[in-house]
Tab-separated table of C-alpha atoms and ligand atoms in Angstrom:
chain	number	residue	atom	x	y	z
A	1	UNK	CA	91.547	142.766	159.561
A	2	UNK	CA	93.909	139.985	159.391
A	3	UNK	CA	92.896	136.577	158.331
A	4	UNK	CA	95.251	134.386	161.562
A	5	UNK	CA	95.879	131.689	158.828
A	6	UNK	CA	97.634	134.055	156.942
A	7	UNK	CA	101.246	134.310	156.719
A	8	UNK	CA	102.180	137.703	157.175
A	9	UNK	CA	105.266	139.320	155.173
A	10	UNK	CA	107.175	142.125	155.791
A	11	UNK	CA	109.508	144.022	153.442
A	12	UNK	CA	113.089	145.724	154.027
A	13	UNK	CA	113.723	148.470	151.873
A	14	UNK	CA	110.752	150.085	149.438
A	15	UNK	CA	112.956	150.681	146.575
A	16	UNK	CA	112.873	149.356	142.830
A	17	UNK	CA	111.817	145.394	143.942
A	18	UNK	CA	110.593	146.248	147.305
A	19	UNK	CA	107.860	149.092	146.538
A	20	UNK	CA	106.657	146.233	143.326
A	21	UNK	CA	106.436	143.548	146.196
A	22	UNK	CA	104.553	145.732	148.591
A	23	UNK	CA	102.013	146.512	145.809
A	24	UNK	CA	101.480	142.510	144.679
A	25	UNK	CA	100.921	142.036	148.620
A	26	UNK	CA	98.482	144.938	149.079
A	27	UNK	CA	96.534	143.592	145.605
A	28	UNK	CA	96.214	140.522	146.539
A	29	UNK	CA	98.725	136.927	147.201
A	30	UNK	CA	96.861	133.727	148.174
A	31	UNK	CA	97.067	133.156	151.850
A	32	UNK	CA	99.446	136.102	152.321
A	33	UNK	CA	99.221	140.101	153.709
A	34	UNK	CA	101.889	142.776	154.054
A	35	UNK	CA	102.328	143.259	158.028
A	36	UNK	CA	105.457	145.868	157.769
A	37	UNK	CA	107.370	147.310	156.258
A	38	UNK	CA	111.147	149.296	156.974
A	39	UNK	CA	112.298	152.627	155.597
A	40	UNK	CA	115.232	154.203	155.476
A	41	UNK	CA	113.193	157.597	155.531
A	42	UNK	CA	109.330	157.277	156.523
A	43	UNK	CA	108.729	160.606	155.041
A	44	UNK	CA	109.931	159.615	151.428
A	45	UNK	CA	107.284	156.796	151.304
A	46	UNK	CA	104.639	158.030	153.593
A	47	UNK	CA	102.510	158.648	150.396
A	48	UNK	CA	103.280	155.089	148.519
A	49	UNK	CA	102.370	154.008	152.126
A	50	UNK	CA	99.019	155.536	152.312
A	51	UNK	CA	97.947	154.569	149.267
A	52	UNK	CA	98.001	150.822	150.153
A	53	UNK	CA	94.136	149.308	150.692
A	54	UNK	CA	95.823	147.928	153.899
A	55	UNK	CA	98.747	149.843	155.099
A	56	UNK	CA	101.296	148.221	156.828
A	57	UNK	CA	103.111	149.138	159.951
A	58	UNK	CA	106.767	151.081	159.436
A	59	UNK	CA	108.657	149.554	162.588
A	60	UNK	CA	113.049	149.445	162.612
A	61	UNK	CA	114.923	147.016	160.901
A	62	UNK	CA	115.521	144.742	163.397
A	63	UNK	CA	111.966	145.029	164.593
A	64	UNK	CA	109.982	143.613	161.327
A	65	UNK	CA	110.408	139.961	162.261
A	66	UNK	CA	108.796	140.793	165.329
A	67	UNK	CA	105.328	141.440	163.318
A	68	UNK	CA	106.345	138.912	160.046
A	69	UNK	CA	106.470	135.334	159.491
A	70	UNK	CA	108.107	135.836	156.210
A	71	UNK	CA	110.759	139.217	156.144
A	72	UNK	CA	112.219	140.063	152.529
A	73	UNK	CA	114.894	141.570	152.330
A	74	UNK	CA	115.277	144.259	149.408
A	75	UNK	CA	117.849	146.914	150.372
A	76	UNK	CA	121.450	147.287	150.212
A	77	UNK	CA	123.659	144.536	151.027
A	78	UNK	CA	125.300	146.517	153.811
A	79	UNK	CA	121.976	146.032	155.281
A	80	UNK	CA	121.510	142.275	155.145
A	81	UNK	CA	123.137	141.300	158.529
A	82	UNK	CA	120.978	144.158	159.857
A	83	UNK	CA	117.434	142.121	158.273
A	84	UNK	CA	118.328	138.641	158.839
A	85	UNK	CA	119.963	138.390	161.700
A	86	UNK	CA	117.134	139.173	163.914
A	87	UNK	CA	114.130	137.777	161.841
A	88	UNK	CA	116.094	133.901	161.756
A	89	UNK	CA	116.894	134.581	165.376
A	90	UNK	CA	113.195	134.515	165.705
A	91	UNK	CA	112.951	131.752	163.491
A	92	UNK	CA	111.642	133.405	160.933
A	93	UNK	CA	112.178	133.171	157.038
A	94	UNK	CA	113.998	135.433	155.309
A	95	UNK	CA	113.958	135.931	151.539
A	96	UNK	CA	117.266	137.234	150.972
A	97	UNK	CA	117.695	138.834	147.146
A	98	UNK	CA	121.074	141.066	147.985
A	99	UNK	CA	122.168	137.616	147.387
A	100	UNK	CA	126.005	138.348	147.276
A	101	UNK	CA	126.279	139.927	150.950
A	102	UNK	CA	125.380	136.416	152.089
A	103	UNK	CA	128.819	134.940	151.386
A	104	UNK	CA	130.244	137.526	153.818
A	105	UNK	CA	127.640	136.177	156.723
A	106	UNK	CA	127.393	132.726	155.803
A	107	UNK	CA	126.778	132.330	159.634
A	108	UNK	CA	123.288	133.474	159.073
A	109	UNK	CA	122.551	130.106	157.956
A	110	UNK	CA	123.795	128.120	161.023
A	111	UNK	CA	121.853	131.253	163.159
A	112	UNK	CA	118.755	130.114	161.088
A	113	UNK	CA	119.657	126.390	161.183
A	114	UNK	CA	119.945	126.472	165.043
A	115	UNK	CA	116.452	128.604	165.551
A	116	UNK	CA	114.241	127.038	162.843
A	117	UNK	CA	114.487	129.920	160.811
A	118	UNK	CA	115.011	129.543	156.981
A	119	UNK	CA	116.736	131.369	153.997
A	120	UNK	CA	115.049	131.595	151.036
A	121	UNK	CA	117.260	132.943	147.645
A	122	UNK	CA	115.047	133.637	144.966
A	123	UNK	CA	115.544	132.646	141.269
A	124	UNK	CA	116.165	136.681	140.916
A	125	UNK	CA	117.089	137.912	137.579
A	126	UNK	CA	118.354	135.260	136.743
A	127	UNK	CA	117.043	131.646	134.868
A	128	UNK	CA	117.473	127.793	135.568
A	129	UNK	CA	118.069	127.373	138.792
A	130	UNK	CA	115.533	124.459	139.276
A	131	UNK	CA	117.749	122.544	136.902
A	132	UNK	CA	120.964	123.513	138.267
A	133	UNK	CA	119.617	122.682	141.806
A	134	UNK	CA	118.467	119.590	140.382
A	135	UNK	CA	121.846	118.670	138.442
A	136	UNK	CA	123.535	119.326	141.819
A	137	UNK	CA	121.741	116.677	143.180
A	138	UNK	CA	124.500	114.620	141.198
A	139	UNK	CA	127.546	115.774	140.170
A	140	UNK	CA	127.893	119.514	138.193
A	141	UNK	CA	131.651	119.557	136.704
A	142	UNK	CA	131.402	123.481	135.871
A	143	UNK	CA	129.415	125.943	135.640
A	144	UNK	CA	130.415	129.308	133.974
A	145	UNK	CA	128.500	132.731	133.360
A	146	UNK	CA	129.342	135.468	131.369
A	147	UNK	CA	126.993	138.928	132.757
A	148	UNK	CA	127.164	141.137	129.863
A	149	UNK	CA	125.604	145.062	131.289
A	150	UNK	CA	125.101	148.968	129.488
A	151	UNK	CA	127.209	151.249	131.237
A	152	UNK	CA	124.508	152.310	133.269
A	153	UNK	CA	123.952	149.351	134.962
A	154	UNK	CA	127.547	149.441	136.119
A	155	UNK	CA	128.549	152.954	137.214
A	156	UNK	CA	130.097	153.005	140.608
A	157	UNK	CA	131.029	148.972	141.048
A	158	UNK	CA	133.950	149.102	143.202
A	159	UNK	CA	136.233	147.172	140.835
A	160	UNK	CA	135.876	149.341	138.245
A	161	UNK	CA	136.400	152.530	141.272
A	162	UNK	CA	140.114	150.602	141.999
A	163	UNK	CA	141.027	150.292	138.982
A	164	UNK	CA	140.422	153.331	137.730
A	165	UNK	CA	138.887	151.974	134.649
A	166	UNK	CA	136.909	154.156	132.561
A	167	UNK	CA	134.062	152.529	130.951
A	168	UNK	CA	132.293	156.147	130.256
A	169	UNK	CA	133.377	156.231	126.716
A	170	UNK	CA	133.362	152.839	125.600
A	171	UNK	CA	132.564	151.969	121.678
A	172	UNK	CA	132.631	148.523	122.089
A	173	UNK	CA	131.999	145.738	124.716
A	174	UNK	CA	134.967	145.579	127.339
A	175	UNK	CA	135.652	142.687	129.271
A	176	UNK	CA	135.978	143.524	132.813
A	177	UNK	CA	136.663	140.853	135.064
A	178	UNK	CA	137.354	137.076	135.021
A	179	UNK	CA	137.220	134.847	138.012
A	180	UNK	CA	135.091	133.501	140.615
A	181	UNK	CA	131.677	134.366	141.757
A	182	UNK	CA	133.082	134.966	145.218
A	183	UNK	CA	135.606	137.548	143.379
A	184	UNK	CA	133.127	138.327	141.420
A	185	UNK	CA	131.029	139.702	143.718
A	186	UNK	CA	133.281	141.911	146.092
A	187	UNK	CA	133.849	144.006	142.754
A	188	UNK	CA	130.314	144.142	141.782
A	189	UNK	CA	127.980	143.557	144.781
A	190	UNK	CA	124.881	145.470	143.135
A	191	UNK	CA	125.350	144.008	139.838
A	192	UNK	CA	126.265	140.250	140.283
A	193	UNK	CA	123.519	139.260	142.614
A	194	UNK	CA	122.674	136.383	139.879
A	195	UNK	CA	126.197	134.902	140.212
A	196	UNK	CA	126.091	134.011	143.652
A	197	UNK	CA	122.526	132.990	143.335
A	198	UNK	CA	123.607	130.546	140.789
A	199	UNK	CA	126.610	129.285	142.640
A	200	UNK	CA	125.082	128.614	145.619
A	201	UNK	CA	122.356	126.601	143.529
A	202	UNK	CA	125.419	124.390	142.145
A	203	UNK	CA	128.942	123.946	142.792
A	204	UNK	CA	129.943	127.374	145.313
A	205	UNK	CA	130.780	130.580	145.094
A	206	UNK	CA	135.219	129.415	144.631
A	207	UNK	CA	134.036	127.038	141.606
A	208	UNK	CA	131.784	129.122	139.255
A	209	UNK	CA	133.220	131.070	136.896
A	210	UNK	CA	132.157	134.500	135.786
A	211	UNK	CA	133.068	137.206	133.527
A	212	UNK	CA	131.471	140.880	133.447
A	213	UNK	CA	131.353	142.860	130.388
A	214	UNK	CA	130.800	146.576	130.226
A	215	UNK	CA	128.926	146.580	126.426
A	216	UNK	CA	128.131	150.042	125.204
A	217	UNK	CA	125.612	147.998	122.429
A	218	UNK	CA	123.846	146.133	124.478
A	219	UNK	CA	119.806	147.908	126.478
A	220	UNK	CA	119.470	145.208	128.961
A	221	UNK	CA	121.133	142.972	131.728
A	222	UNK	CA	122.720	139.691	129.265
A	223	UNK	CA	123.551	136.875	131.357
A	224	UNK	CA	124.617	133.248	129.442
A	225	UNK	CA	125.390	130.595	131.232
A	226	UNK	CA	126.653	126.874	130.785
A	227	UNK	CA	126.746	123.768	133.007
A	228	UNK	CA	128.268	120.602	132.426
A	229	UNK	CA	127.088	117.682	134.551
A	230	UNK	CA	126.755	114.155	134.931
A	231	UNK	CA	123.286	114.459	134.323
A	232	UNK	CA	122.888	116.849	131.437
A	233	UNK	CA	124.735	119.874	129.670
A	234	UNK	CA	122.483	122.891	129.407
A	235	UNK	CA	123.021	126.417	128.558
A	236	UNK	CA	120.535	129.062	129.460
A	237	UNK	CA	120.401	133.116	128.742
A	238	UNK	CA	118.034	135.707	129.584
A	239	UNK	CA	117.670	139.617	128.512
A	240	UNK	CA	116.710	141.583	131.669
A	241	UNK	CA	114.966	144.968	130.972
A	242	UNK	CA	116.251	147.039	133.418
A	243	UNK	CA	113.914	148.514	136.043
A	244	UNK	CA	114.285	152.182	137.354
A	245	UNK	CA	116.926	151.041	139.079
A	246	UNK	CA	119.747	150.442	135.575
A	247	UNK	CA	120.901	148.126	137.654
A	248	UNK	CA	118.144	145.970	138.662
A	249	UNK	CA	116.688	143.894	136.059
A	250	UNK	CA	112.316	144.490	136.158
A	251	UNK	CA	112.285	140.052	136.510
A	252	UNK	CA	113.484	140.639	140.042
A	253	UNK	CA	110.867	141.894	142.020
A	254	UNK	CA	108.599	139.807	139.710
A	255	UNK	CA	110.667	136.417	140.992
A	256	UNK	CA	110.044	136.971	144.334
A	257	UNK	CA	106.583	137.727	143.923
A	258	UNK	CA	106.586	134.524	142.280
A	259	UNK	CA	108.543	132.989	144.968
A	260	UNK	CA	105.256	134.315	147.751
A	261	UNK	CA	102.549	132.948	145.401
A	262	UNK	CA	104.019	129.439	146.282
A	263	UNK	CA	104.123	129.800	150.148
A	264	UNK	CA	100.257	129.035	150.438
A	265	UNK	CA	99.415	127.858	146.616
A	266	UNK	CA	97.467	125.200	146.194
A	267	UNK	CA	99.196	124.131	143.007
A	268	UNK	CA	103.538	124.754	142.600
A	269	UNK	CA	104.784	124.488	139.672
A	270	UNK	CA	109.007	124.395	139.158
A	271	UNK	CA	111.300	123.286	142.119
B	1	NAI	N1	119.013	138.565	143.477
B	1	NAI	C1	118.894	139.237	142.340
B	1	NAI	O1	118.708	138.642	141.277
B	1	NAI	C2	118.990	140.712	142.336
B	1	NAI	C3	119.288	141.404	143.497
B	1	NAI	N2	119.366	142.767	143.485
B	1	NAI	C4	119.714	143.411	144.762
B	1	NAI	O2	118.504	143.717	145.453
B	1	NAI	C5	118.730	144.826	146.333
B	1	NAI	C6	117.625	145.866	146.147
B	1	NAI	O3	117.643	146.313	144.819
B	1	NAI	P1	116.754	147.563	144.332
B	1	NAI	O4	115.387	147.486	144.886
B	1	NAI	O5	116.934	147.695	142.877
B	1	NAI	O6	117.545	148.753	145.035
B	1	NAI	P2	117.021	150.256	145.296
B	1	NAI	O7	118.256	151.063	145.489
B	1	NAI	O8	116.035	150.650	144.284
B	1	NAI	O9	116.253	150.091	146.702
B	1	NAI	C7	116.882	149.858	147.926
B	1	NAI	C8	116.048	150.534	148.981
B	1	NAI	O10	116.589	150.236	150.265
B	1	NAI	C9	116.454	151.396	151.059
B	1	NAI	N3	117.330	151.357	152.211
B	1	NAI	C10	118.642	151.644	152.283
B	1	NAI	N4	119.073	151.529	153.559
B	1	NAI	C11	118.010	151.152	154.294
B	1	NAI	C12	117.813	150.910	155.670
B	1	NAI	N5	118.804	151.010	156.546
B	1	NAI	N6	116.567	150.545	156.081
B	1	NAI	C13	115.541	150.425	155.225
B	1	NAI	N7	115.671	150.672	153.885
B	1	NAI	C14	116.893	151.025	153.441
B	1	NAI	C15	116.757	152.546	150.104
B	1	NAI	O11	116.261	153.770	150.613
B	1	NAI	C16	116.024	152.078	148.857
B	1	NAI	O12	114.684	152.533	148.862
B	1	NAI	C17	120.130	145.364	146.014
B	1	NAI	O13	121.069	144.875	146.950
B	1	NAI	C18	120.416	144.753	144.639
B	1	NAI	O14	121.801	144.597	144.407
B	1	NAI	C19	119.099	143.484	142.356
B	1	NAI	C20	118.798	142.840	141.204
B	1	NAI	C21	118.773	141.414	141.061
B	2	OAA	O1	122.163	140.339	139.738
B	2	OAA	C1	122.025	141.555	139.800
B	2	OAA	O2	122.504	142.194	140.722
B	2	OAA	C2	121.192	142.276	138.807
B	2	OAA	C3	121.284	141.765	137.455
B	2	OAA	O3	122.260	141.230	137.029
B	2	OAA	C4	120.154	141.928	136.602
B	2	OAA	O4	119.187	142.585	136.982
B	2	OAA	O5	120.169	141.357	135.495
């Protein structure tokens, strides 16, 4: 049974940070339950499904909000529109961690604005964003971010497809691409998630700088970053062990669970 003061979450997509979600839900999240859940193909996850203490309902993409306070959205970002769009019309809140196809659907935030929905954007696999949130409160001059990733993680990014680049038999690290996060994420939009996370915590997708390295010596996800601002000048890096999906660092799923556990906690720590 379902406790009516609890909020009740549903998940988009059971994949490498959905199916982790679903199982930190179904253990156990402070004033939280998993209502539903959407599948590309029920079959595929009927037995992940089953084995849940409390199974939640499989209902259509565009029906989840109906039976969630809280959707999260963990699929493709071709998807996104397809998740948000009808859980803010609702106003519901939508954790969003295909971060990058936001910028394309920015509108999703006035639809949210307008219906007392919400979008939330996870820290992700990334690091810092309470303090860049919190230097953006003044002025940030620039923020820049170098994503170095094995060749794994970035097999079949569609700037590396145009331009016929072939990272397969790399010996040493290659730099890729140099520009903005917005750029930055039409050529990558599975592997620079972070980027727009972080520019959208500071100074915008147009203003943050990013490079992407393809770096045959390197076993995990390497993101640096620096910020200059008028408050302080901090540089941050973190190592992401990649999950089962090489291009989905294992922190992911982990943030957002993180992210939950403060809906209804008693005690928050970090903005
Ligand atoms: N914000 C961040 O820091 C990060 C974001 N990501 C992004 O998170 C998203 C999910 O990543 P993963 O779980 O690793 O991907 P995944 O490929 O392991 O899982 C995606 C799941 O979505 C399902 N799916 C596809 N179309 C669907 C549909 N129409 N309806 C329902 N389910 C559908 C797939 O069957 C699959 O199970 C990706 O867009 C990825 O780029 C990944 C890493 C970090
Ligand atoms: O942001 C992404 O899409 C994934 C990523 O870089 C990571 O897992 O380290």
């Amino acid at each position: 049974m379902t406790d009516r003061n609890e909020l009740r979450v549903a998940i988009a997509g059971l994949g490498s940070i959905g199916t982790k979600i679903a199982t930190a839900l179904d253990q156990g999240i402070e004033g939280l339950s998993l209502s539903a859940v959407a599948v590309r193909d029920p079959a595929k996850h009927q037995a992940f499904i089953g084995g849940l203490r409390r199974p939640p309902q499989i209902l259509p993409l565009d029906q989840i909000g109906e039976a969630a306070d809280i959707v999260v959205e963990c699929a493709p970002s071709s998807q996104l529109r397809a998740i948000v769009e009808p859980a803010v019309k609702r106003g519901r809140a939508a954790v969003v961690v295909s971060v990058g196809g936001l910028l394309d659907n920015f509108d999703l935030v006035d639809l949210a604005r307008a219906n007392g929905g919400r979008i939330l954007v996870p820290t992700g696999a990334l690091i810092g964003l309470d303090a860049v949130n919190a230097a953006a409160v003044g002025t940030i001059h620039s923020v820049k971010m170098v994503t170095r990733k094995p060749i794994d993680g970035l097999k079949g990014a569609p700037f590396i497809i145009q331009n016929n680049i072939d990272i397969d038999n790399l010996r040493e690290p290659l730099k890729l691409f140099e520009g903005s996060a917005r750029e930055a994420a039409k050529g990558f939009p599975a592997n620079v998630n972070v980027a727009v996370a972080l520019s959208l915590a500071g100074i915008g997708p147009d203003r943050t700088q990013m490079q992407v390295w393809a770096d045959p010596t390197v076993a995990r996800n390497v993101h640096r970053i620096e910020v200059e601002a008028d408050s302080a000048r901090f540089s941050m890096g973190i190592e992401n062990v990649p999950s089962e999906n090489p291009k989905t660092g294992m922190i992911t799923a982990l943030s957002v669970i993180a992210l939950l556990r403060k809906q209804r906690a008693t005690l928050c720590v970090g903005t």
